[in-house]
PDB file of N, CA and C in Angstrom:
ATOM      1  N   UNK A 305     -10.186   3.097   6.413  1.00 91.00           N
ATOM      2  CA  UNK A 305      -9.678   4.184   5.478  1.00 91.00           C
ATOM      3  C   UNK A 305      -7.821   4.089   5.934  1.00 91.00           C
ATOM      4  N   UNK A 306      -7.232   4.130   4.554  1.00 95.00           N
ATOM      5  CA  UNK A 306      -5.904   3.928   5.166  1.00 95.00           C
ATOM      6  C   UNK A 306      -5.253   5.443   4.625  1.00 95.00           C
ATOM      7  N   UNK A 307      -5.761   6.156   3.258  1.00 95.00           N
ATOM      8  CA  UNK A 307      -5.327   7.323   3.219  1.00 95.00           C
ATOM      9  C   UNK A 307      -4.404   7.460   2.245  1.00 95.00           C
ATOM     10  N   UNK A 308      -4.381   6.690   1.460  1.00 96.00           N
ATOM     11  CA  UNK A 308      -3.519   6.557   0.198  1.00 96.00           C
ATOM     12  C   UNK A 308      -3.966   6.700  -1.066  1.00 96.00           C
ATOM     13  N   UNK A 309      -3.462   7.314  -2.120  1.00 95.00           N
ATOM     14  CA  UNK A 309      -3.640   7.077  -3.622  1.00 95.00           C
ATOM     15  C   UNK A 309      -2.596   6.638  -4.234  1.00 95.00           C
ATOM     16  N   UNK A 310      -2.779   5.598  -5.321  1.00 96.00           N
ATOM     17  CA  UNK A 310      -1.700   4.738  -5.969  1.00 96.00           C
ATOM     18  C   UNK A 310      -2.174   4.399  -7.254  1.00 96.00           C
ATOM     19  N   UNK A 311      -1.293   3.939  -7.886  1.00 96.00           N
ATOM     20  CA  UNK A 311      -1.440   3.111  -9.149  1.00 96.00           C
ATOM     21  C   UNK A 311      -0.896   1.731  -9.084  1.00 96.00           C
ATOM     22  N   UNK A 312      -1.255   0.767  -9.775  1.00 96.00           N
ATOM     23  CA  UNK A 312      -0.917  -0.515  -9.887  1.00 96.00           C
ATOM     24  C   UNK A 312       0.476  -0.701 -10.685  1.00 96.00           C
ATOM     25  N   UNK A 313       1.265  -1.571  -9.997  1.00 95.00           N
ATOM     26  CA  UNK A 313       2.439  -1.680 -10.765  1.00 95.00           C
ATOM     27  C   UNK A 313       2.269  -2.939 -11.514  1.00 95.00           C
ATOM     28  N   UNK A 314       2.081  -2.865 -12.767  1.00 87.00           N
ATOM     29  CA  UNK A 314       1.787  -3.626 -13.895  1.00 87.00           C
ATOM     30  C   UNK A 314       2.641  -4.771 -14.185  1.00 87.00           C
ATOM     31  N   UNK A 315       2.366  -5.842 -14.601  1.00 87.00           N
ATOM     32  CA  UNK A 315       3.259  -6.965 -15.131  1.00 87.00           C
ATOM     33  C   UNK A 315       4.389  -6.154 -16.025  1.00 87.00           C
ATOM     34  N   UNK A 316       4.025  -5.278 -16.967  1.00 90.00           N
ATOM     35  CA  UNK A 316       4.993  -4.750 -17.930  1.00 90.00           C
ATOM     36  C   UNK A 316       6.093  -3.702 -17.174  1.00 90.00           C
ATOM     37  N   UNK A 317       5.437  -3.050 -16.341  1.00 90.00           N
ATOM     38  CA  UNK A 317       6.396  -2.145 -15.457  1.00 90.00           C
ATOM     39  C   UNK A 317       7.482  -2.803 -14.536  1.00 90.00           C
ATOM     40  N   UNK A 318       6.882  -3.953 -14.028  1.00 89.00           N
ATOM     41  CA  UNK A 318       7.640  -4.846 -13.158  1.00 89.00           C
ATOM     42  C   UNK A 318       8.763  -5.272 -13.888  1.00 89.00           C
ATOM     43  N   UNK A 319       8.407  -5.645 -15.213  1.00 89.00           N
ATOM     44  CA  UNK A 319       9.470  -6.384 -15.781  1.00 89.00           C
ATOM     45  C   UNK A 319      10.332  -5.347 -16.344  1.00 89.00           C
ATOM     46  N   UNK A 320       9.840  -4.387 -16.905  1.00 90.00           N
ATOM     47  CA  UNK A 320      10.667  -3.085 -17.761  1.00 90.00           C
ATOM     48  C   UNK A 320      11.382  -2.404 -16.664  1.00 90.00           C
ATOM     49  N   UNK A 321      10.951  -2.056 -15.378  1.00 88.00           N
ATOM     50  CA  UNK A 321      11.909  -1.291 -14.615  1.00 88.00           C
ATOM     51  C   UNK A 321      12.174  -2.095 -13.249  1.00 88.00           C
ATOM     52  N   UNK A 322      12.138  -3.282 -13.167  1.00 88.00           N
ATOM     53  CA  UNK A 322      12.469  -4.002 -12.122  1.00 88.00           C
ATOM     54  C   UNK A 322      11.782  -3.611 -10.696  1.00 88.00           C
ATOM     55  N   UNK A 323      10.215  -3.009 -10.674  1.00 92.00           N
ATOM     56  CA  UNK A 323       9.779  -2.738  -9.698  1.00 92.00           C
ATOM     57  C   UNK A 323       9.198  -3.913  -9.205  1.00 92.00           C
ATOM     58  N   UNK A 324       8.889  -3.996  -7.658  1.00 94.00           N
ATOM     59  CA  UNK A 324       8.184  -4.933  -6.963  1.00 94.00           C
ATOM     60  C   UNK A 324       6.644  -4.806  -7.684  1.00 94.00           C
ATOM     61  N   UNK A 325       5.805  -5.841  -7.770  1.00 94.00           N
ATOM     62  CA  UNK A 325       4.471  -5.975  -8.136  1.00 94.00           C
ATOM     63  C   UNK A 325       3.838  -5.291  -6.705  1.00 94.00           C
ATOM     64  N   UNK A 326       2.902  -4.667  -6.768  1.00 96.00           N
ATOM     65  CA  UNK A 326       2.057  -4.268  -5.845  1.00 96.00           C
ATOM     66  C   UNK A 326       1.212  -2.681  -6.201  1.00 96.00           C
ATOM     67  N   UNK A 327       1.078  -2.187  -5.200  1.00 97.00           N
ATOM     68  CA  UNK A 327       0.375  -0.826  -5.232  1.00 97.00           C
ATOM     69  C   UNK A 327       1.312   0.290  -4.980  1.00 97.00           C
ATOM     70  N   UNK A 328       1.637   1.193  -6.134  1.00 97.00           N
ATOM     71  CA  UNK A 328       2.657   2.279  -5.886  1.00 97.00           C
ATOM     72  C   UNK A 328       2.226   3.522  -5.321  1.00 97.00           C
ATOM     73  N   UNK A 329       2.448   3.867  -4.137  1.00 98.00           N
ATOM     74  CA  UNK A 329       1.689   5.016  -3.378  1.00 98.00           C
ATOM     75  C   UNK A 329       2.095   6.282  -4.132  1.00 98.00           C
ATOM     76  N   UNK A 330       1.274   7.333  -4.584  1.00 97.00           N
ATOM     77  CA  UNK A 330       1.694   8.503  -5.479  1.00 97.00           C
ATOM     78  C   UNK A 330       1.385   9.666  -4.589  1.00 97.00           C
ATOM     79  N   UNK A 331       0.427   9.394  -3.423  1.00 97.00           N
ATOM     80  CA  UNK A 331       0.080  10.355  -2.681  1.00 97.00           C
ATOM     81  C   UNK A 331      -0.374   9.824  -1.301  1.00 97.00           C
ATOM     82  N   UNK A 332      -0.136  10.550  -0.100  1.00 97.00           N
ATOM     83  CA  UNK A 332      -0.402   9.977   1.300  1.00 97.00           C
ATOM     84  C   UNK A 332      -1.211  11.143   1.845  1.00 97.00           C
ATOM     85  N   UNK A 333      -2.380  11.094   2.390  1.00 95.00           N
ATOM     86  CA  UNK A 333      -3.406  12.215   2.989  1.00 95.00           C
ATOM     87  C   UNK A 333      -2.712  12.511   4.359  1.00 95.00           C
ATOM     88  N   UNK A 334      -2.565  13.749   4.524  1.00 95.00           N
ATOM     89  CA  UNK A 334      -2.224  14.372   5.938  1.00 95.00           C
ATOM     90  C   UNK A 334      -2.938  13.883   6.848  1.00 95.00           C
ATOM     91  N   UNK A 335      -2.508  13.502   7.858  1.00 94.00           N
ATOM     92  CA  UNK A 335      -3.088  13.082   9.111  1.00 94.00           C
ATOM     93  C   UNK A 335      -3.701  11.683   9.129  1.00 94.00           C
ATOM     94  N   UNK A 336      -3.447  10.819   7.806  1.00 95.00           N
ATOM     95  CA  UNK A 336      -3.900   9.542   7.649  1.00 95.00           C
ATOM     96  C   UNK A 336      -3.251   8.603   8.466  1.00 95.00           C
ATOM     97  N   UNK A 337      -3.885   7.367   8.331  1.00 96.00           N
ATOM     98  CA  UNK A 337      -3.408   6.007   8.973  1.00 96.00           C
ATOM     99  C   UNK A 337      -1.931   5.653   8.246  1.00 96.00           C
ATOM    100  N   UNK A 338      -1.978   6.134   6.989  1.00 97.00           N
ATOM    101  CA  UNK A 338      -0.921   5.593   6.295  1.00 97.00           C
ATOM    102  C   UNK A 338       0.413   6.619   6.607  1.00 97.00           C
ATOM    103  N   UNK A 339       0.059   7.797   6.876  1.00 97.00           N
ATOM    104  CA  UNK A 339       1.099   8.928   7.022  1.00 97.00           C
ATOM    105  C   UNK A 339       1.599   8.713   8.673  1.00 97.00           C
ATOM    106  N   UNK A 340       0.707   8.207   9.410  1.00 96.00           N
ATOM    107  CA  UNK A 340       1.105   7.826  10.783  1.00 96.00           C
ATOM    108  C   UNK A 340       2.051   6.631  11.077  1.00 96.00           C
ATOM    109  N   UNK A 341       1.728   5.802   9.857  1.00 97.00           N
ATOM    110  CA  UNK A 341       2.634   4.529   9.997  1.00 97.00           C
ATOM    111  C   UNK A 341       3.920   4.740   9.239  1.00 97.00           C
ATOM    112  N   UNK A 342       3.966   5.537   8.510  1.00 97.00           N
ATOM    113  CA  UNK A 342       5.334   5.792   7.895  1.00 97.00           C
ATOM    114  C   UNK A 342       5.326   5.605   6.322  1.00 97.00           C
ATOM    115  N   UNK A 343       4.169   5.410   5.750  1.00 98.00           N
ATOM    116  CA  UNK A 343       4.143   4.923   4.505  1.00 98.00           C
ATOM    117  C   UNK A 343       4.311   6.374   3.486  1.00 98.00           C
ATOM    118  N   UNK A 344       5.186   6.364   2.619  1.00 97.00           N
ATOM    119  CA  UNK A 344       5.624   7.855   1.899  1.00 97.00           C
ATOM    120  C   UNK A 344       5.084   7.210   0.375  1.00 97.00           C
ATOM    121  N   UNK A 345       5.132   8.735  -0.298  1.00 97.00           N
ATOM    122  CA  UNK A 345       4.879   8.391  -1.633  1.00 97.00           C
ATOM    123  C   UNK A 345       5.989   7.921  -2.216  1.00 97.00           C
ATOM    124  N   UNK A 346       5.978   6.888  -3.252  1.00 96.00           N
ATOM    125  CA  UNK A 346       7.138   6.140  -3.937  1.00 96.00           C
ATOM    126  C   UNK A 346       7.111   4.764  -3.274  1.00 96.00           C
ATOM    127  N   UNK A 347       6.543   4.637  -2.081  1.00 97.00           N
ATOM    128  CA  UNK A 347       6.512   3.084  -1.281  1.00 97.00           C
ATOM    129  C   UNK A 347       5.573   2.277  -2.337  1.00 97.00           C
ATOM    130  N   UNK A 348       6.029   1.158  -2.227  1.00 98.00           N
ATOM    131  CA  UNK A 348       5.069   0.071  -3.024  1.00 98.00           C
ATOM    132  C   UNK A 348       4.324  -0.880  -2.004  1.00 98.00           C
ATOM    133  N   UNK A 349       2.979  -0.770  -1.845  1.00 98.00           N
ATOM    134  CA  UNK A 349       2.439  -1.743  -1.077  1.00 98.00           C
ATOM    135  C   UNK A 349       2.206  -2.929  -1.756  1.00 98.00           C
ATOM    136  N   UNK A 350       3.034  -4.068  -1.037  1.00 97.00           N
ATOM    137  CA  UNK A 350       2.876  -5.516  -1.472  1.00 97.00           C
ATOM    138  C   UNK A 350       1.971  -6.460  -0.651  1.00 97.00           C
ATOM    139  N   UNK A 351       1.763  -6.051   0.559  1.00 98.00           N
ATOM    140  CA  UNK A 351       0.799  -6.945   1.290  1.00 98.00           C
ATOM    141  C   UNK A 351       0.234  -6.169   2.413  1.00 98.00           C
ATOM    142  N   UNK A 352      -1.187  -6.575   2.884  1.00 97.00           N
ATOM    143  CA  UNK A 352      -1.891  -5.836   3.639  1.00 97.00           C
ATOM    144  C   UNK A 352      -2.371  -7.117   4.717  1.00 97.00           C
ATOM    145  N   UNK A 353      -1.946  -7.053   5.935  1.00 96.00           N
ATOM    146  CA  UNK A 353      -2.440  -7.997   6.985  1.00 96.00           C
ATOM    147  C   UNK A 353      -2.091  -9.440   6.493  1.00 96.00           C
ATOM    148  N   UNK A 354      -1.043  -9.486   5.907  1.00 95.00           N
ATOM    149  CA  UNK A 354      -0.575 -10.804   5.422  1.00 95.00           C
ATOM    150  C   UNK A 354      -1.205 -11.072   4.036  1.00 95.00           C
ATOM    151  N   UNK A 355      -1.901 -10.520   3.584  1.00 96.00           N
ATOM    152  CA  UNK A 355      -2.448 -10.900   2.260  1.00 96.00           C
ATOM    153  C   UNK A 355      -1.937 -10.031   1.096  1.00 96.00           C
ATOM    154  N   UNK A 356      -1.359 -10.599   0.033  1.00 96.00           N
ATOM    155  CA  UNK A 356      -0.630 -10.216  -0.962  1.00 96.00           C
ATOM    156  C   UNK A 356      -1.474  -9.134  -1.607  1.00 96.00           C
ATOM    157  N   UNK A 357      -0.962  -7.995  -2.207  1.00 96.00           N
ATOM    158  CA  UNK A 357      -1.691  -7.094  -2.779  1.00 96.00           C
ATOM    159  C   UNK A 357      -0.960  -6.672  -4.196  1.00 96.00           C
ATOM    160  N   UNK A 358      -1.684  -6.675  -5.227  1.00 91.00           N
ATOM    161  CA  UNK A 358      -1.164  -6.429  -6.518  1.00 91.00           C
ATOM    162  C   UNK A 358      -1.917  -5.170  -7.051  1.00 91.00           C
ATOM    163  N   UNK A 359      -2.827  -4.878  -6.540  1.00 94.00           N
ATOM    164  CA  UNK A 359      -3.805  -3.732  -7.272  1.00 94.00           C
ATOM    165  C   UNK A 359      -4.278  -2.764  -6.258  1.00 94.00           C
ATOM    166  N   UNK A 360      -4.769  -1.467  -6.614  1.00 94.00           N
ATOM    167  CA  UNK A 360      -5.784  -0.759  -5.956  1.00 94.00           C
ATOM    168  C   UNK A 360      -7.068  -1.418  -5.716  1.00 94.00           C
ATOM    169  N   UNK A 361      -7.379  -2.305  -6.881  1.00 95.00           N
ATOM    170  CA  UNK A 361      -8.803  -2.740  -6.355  1.00 95.00           C
ATOM    171  C   UNK A 361      -8.548  -4.113  -5.304  1.00 95.00           C
ATOM    172  N   UNK A 362      -7.628  -4.787  -5.477  1.00 95.00           N
ATOM    173  CA  UNK A 362      -7.222  -5.610  -4.244  1.00 95.00           C
ATOM    174  C   UNK A 362      -7.265  -5.328  -2.995  1.00 95.00           C
ATOM    175  N   UNK A 363      -6.511  -3.827  -2.945  1.00 96.00           N
ATOM    176  CA  UNK A 363      -6.343  -3.444  -1.545  1.00 96.00           C
ATOM    177  C   UNK A 363      -7.808  -3.084  -0.960  1.00 96.00           C
ATOM    178  N   UNK A 364      -8.591  -2.373  -1.890  1.00 94.00           N
ATOM    179  CA  UNK A 364      -9.949  -1.879  -1.596  1.00 94.00           C
ATOM    180  C   UNK A 364     -10.592  -3.046  -1.085  1.00 94.00           C
ATOM    181  N   UNK A 365     -10.823  -3.944  -1.931  1.00 95.00           N
ATOM    182  CA  UNK A 365     -11.447  -5.306  -1.671  1.00 95.00           C
ATOM    183  C   UNK A 365     -10.930  -6.098  -0.130  1.00 95.00           C
ATOM    184  N   UNK A 366      -9.796  -6.050   0.076  1.00 94.00           N
ATOM    185  CA  UNK A 366      -9.445  -6.555   1.315  1.00 94.00           C
ATOM    186  C   UNK A 366      -9.636  -5.490   2.406  1.00 94.00           C
ATOM    187  N   UNK A 367      -9.752  -4.227   2.358  1.00 93.00           N
ATOM    188  CA  UNK A 367     -10.032  -3.399   3.385  1.00 93.00           C
ATOM    189  C   UNK A 367     -11.548  -3.456   3.914  1.00 93.00           C
ATOM    190  N   UNK A 368     -12.193  -3.634   3.064  1.00 92.00           N
ATOM    191  CA  UNK A 368     -13.855  -3.892   3.155  1.00 92.00           C
ATOM    192  C   UNK A 368     -14.093  -4.816   4.505  1.00 92.00           C
ATOM    193  N   UNK A 369     -13.240  -5.818   4.762  1.00 92.00           N
ATOM    194  CA  UNK A 369     -13.435  -6.369   6.083  1.00 92.00           C
ATOM    195  C   UNK A 369     -12.886  -5.925   7.311  1.00 92.00           C
ATOM    196  N   UNK A 370     -12.417  -4.828   7.393  1.00 94.00           N
ATOM    197  CA  UNK A 370     -11.692  -4.242   8.444  1.00 94.00           C
ATOM    198  C   UNK A 370     -12.552  -2.770   8.768  1.00 94.00           C
ATOM    199  N   UNK A 371     -12.837  -2.721  10.368  1.00 94.00           N
ATOM    200  CA  UNK A 371     -13.327  -1.522  10.667  1.00 94.00           C
ATOM    201  C   UNK A 371     -12.357  -0.615  10.899  1.00 94.00           C
ATOM    202  N   UNK A 372     -12.947   0.658  11.082  1.00 94.00           N
ATOM    203  CA  UNK A 372     -12.005   1.918  11.590  1.00 94.00           C
ATOM    204  C   UNK A 372     -11.624   1.470  12.985  1.00 94.00           C
ATOM    205  N   UNK A 373     -10.233   1.632  13.321  1.00 95.00           N
ATOM    206  CA  UNK A 373      -9.583   1.378  14.808  1.00 95.00           C
ATOM    207  C   UNK A 373      -8.915   0.311  14.725  1.00 95.00           C
ATOM    208  N   UNK A 374      -9.155  -0.668  13.530  1.00 96.00           N
ATOM    209  CA  UNK A 374      -8.153  -1.981  13.475  1.00 96.00           C
ATOM    210  C   UNK A 374      -6.739  -1.607  13.160  1.00 96.00           C
ATOM    211  N   UNK A 375      -5.891  -2.348  13.861  1.00 97.00           N
ATOM    212  CA  UNK A 375      -4.558  -2.193  13.620  1.00 97.00           C
ATOM    213  C   UNK A 375      -4.014  -3.528  12.543  1.00 97.00           C
ATOM    214  N   UNK A 376      -3.411  -3.083  11.584  1.00 97.00           N
ATOM    215  CA  UNK A 376      -2.951  -4.084  10.801  1.00 97.00           C
ATOM    216  C   UNK A 376      -1.450  -3.893  10.411  1.00 97.00           C
ATOM    217  N   UNK A 377      -0.804  -4.933   9.990  1.00 98.00           N
ATOM    218  CA  UNK A 377       0.631  -4.835   9.738  1.00 98.00           C
ATOM    219  C   UNK A 377       0.709  -4.649   7.980  1.00 98.00           C
ATOM    220  N   UNK A 378       1.385  -3.911   7.420  1.00 98.00           N
ATOM    221  CA  UNK A 378       1.296  -3.574   5.870  1.00 98.00           C
ATOM    222  C   UNK A 378       2.908  -3.477   5.314  1.00 98.00           C
ATOM    223  N   UNK A 379       3.030  -4.378   4.347  1.00 98.00           N
ATOM    224  CA  UNK A 379       4.168  -4.586   3.750  1.00 98.00           C
ATOM    225  C   UNK A 379       4.607  -3.863   2.739  1.00 98.00           C
ATOM    226  N   UNK A 380       5.480  -2.974   2.910  1.00 98.00           N
ATOM    227  CA  UNK A 380       5.969  -1.819   1.519  1.00 98.00           C
ATOM    228  C   UNK A 380       7.191  -2.200   1.344  1.00 98.00           C
ATOM    229  N   UNK A 381       7.645  -1.708   0.095  1.00 97.00           N
ATOM    230  CA  UNK A 381       9.127  -1.861  -0.361  1.00 97.00           C
ATOM    231  C   UNK A 381       9.392  -0.414  -0.785  1.00 97.00           C
ATOM    232  N   UNK A 382      10.411  -0.120  -0.233  1.00 96.00           N
ATOM    233  CA  UNK A 382      10.993   1.483  -0.532  1.00 96.00           C
ATOM    234  C   UNK A 382      12.351   1.378  -1.463  1.00 96.00           C
ATOM    235  N   UNK A 383      12.005   2.250  -2.208  1.00 93.00           N
ATOM    236  CA  UNK A 383      13.449   2.533  -3.109  1.00 93.00           C
ATOM    237  C   UNK A 383      14.443   3.130  -2.195  1.00 93.00           C
ATOM    238  N   UNK A 384      15.677   2.298  -2.014  1.00 92.00           N
ATOM    239  CA  UNK A 384      16.866   2.928  -1.227  1.00 92.00           C
ATOM    240  C   UNK A 384      18.240   2.327  -1.979  1.00 92.00           C
ATOM    241  N   UNK A 385      18.941   3.379  -2.353  1.00 90.00           N
ATOM    242  CA  UNK A 385      20.048   3.179  -3.099  1.00 90.00           C
ATOM    243  C   UNK A 385      20.129   2.275  -4.128  1.00 90.00           C
ATOM    244  N   UNK A 386      19.092   2.545  -4.771  1.00 86.00           N
ATOM    245  CA  UNK A 386      19.147   1.720  -6.148  1.00 86.00           C
ATOM    246  C   UNK A 386      18.209   0.181  -6.220  1.00 86.00           C
ATOM    247  N   UNK A 387      17.766   0.047  -4.921  1.00 92.00           N
ATOM    248  CA  UNK A 387      17.149  -1.344  -4.681  1.00 92.00           C
ATOM    249  C   UNK A 387      16.055  -1.126  -3.975  1.00 92.00           C
ATOM    250  N   UNK A 388      15.133  -2.112  -3.905  1.00 95.00           N
ATOM    251  CA  UNK A 388      13.886  -1.887  -3.278  1.00 95.00           C
ATOM    252  C   UNK A 388      14.187  -2.693  -1.661  1.00 95.00           C
ATOM    253  N   UNK A 389      13.696  -2.051  -0.800  1.00 96.00           N
ATOM    254  CA  UNK A 389      13.931  -2.432   0.495  1.00 96.00           C
ATOM    255  C   UNK A 389      12.479  -2.850   1.142  1.00 96.00           C
ATOM    256  N   UNK A 390      12.244  -4.125   1.835  1.00 97.00           N
ATOM    257  CA  UNK A 390      11.163  -4.554   2.604  1.00 97.00           C
ATOM    258  C   UNK A 390      11.137  -3.965   4.008  1.00 97.00           C
ATOM    259  N   UNK A 391       9.848  -3.418   4.118  1.00 97.00           N
ATOM    260  CA  UNK A 391       9.637  -2.926   5.641  1.00 97.00           C
ATOM    261  C   UNK A 391       8.360  -3.401   5.923  1.00 97.00           C
ATOM    262  N   UNK A 392       7.936  -3.521   7.137  1.00 98.00           N
ATOM    263  CA  UNK A 392       6.617  -3.787   7.502  1.00 98.00           C
ATOM    264  C   UNK A 392       6.461  -2.637   8.666  1.00 98.00           C
ATOM    265  N   UNK A 393       5.210  -2.061   8.202  1.00 98.00           N
ATOM    266  CA  UNK A 393       4.523  -0.840   9.237  1.00 98.00           C
ATOM    267  C   UNK A 393       3.305  -1.293   9.972  1.00 98.00           C
ATOM    268  N   UNK A 394       3.084  -0.722  10.904  1.00 97.00           N
ATOM    269  CA  UNK A 394       1.747  -1.168  11.437  1.00 97.00           C
ATOM    270  C   UNK A 394       0.743   0.366  11.283  1.00 97.00           C
ATOM    271  N   UNK A 395      -0.347   0.152  10.973  1.00 97.00           N
ATOM    272  CA  UNK A 395      -1.226   1.340  10.607  1.00 97.00           C
ATOM    273  C   UNK A 395      -2.406   0.911  11.412  1.00 97.00           C
ATOM    274  N   UNK A 396      -3.240   1.997  12.067  1.00 96.00           N
ATOM    275  CA  UNK A 396      -4.571   2.029  12.769  1.00 96.00           C
ATOM    276  C   UNK A 396      -5.341   2.334  11.643  1.00 96.00           C
ATOM    277  N   UNK A 397      -6.484   1.629  11.043  1.00 95.00           N
ATOM    278  CA  UNK A 397      -7.250   2.406  10.006  1.00 95.00           C
ATOM    279  C   UNK A 397      -8.182   3.409  10.704  1.00 95.00           C
ATOM    280  N   UNK A 398      -8.492   4.234  10.054  1.00 92.00           N
ATOM    281  CA  UNK A 398      -9.122   5.399  10.394  1.00 92.00           C
ATOM    282  C   UNK A 398     -10.412   5.355   9.545  1.00 92.00           C
ATOM    283  N   UNK A 399     -11.432   6.285   9.785  1.00 84.00           N
ATOM    284  CA  UNK A 399     -12.894   6.267   9.278  1.00 84.00           C
ATOM    285  C   UNK A 399     -12.607   7.449   8.150  1.00 84.00           C
ATOM    286  N   UNK A 400     -13.054   7.168   6.814  1.00 75.00           N
ATOM    287  CA  UNK A 400     -13.009   7.880   5.872  1.00 75.00           C
ATOM    288  C   UNK A 400     -13.946   9.257   6.095  1.00 75.00           C
ATOM    289  N   UNK A 401     -13.623  10.400   6.013  1.00 68.00           N
ATOM    290  CA  UNK A 401     -14.648  11.546   6.409  1.00 68.00           C
ATOM    291  C   UNK A 401     -14.935  12.112   4.851  1.00 68.00           C
ATOM    292  N   UNK A 402     -16.276  11.877   4.692  1.00 58.00           N
ATOM    293  CA  UNK A 402     -17.055  12.505   3.167  1.00 58.00           C
ATOM    294  C   UNK A 402     -16.842  13.883   2.996  1.00 58.00           C
TER     295      UNK A 402
END
């Protein structure tokens, strides 16, 4: 469990708004692995543990292979000064509480 909610950056949005393709983070759950790693609303996740991410579905599919407690590097692009700056954060995945 990463603890983010997001929407896909479509090809149309990518082209019209010059946003990187990936998963646009709309919310970060309090106390989640994402929050602890420094992922913020507005960030765009472009890679998870070295695998390119272009949708929520793709991230969910990739995460199926990781157990809670696993540490992974996540590539995010953050809007800074009118451009997107890439950074790599490290997250220790949690367990989703129902």
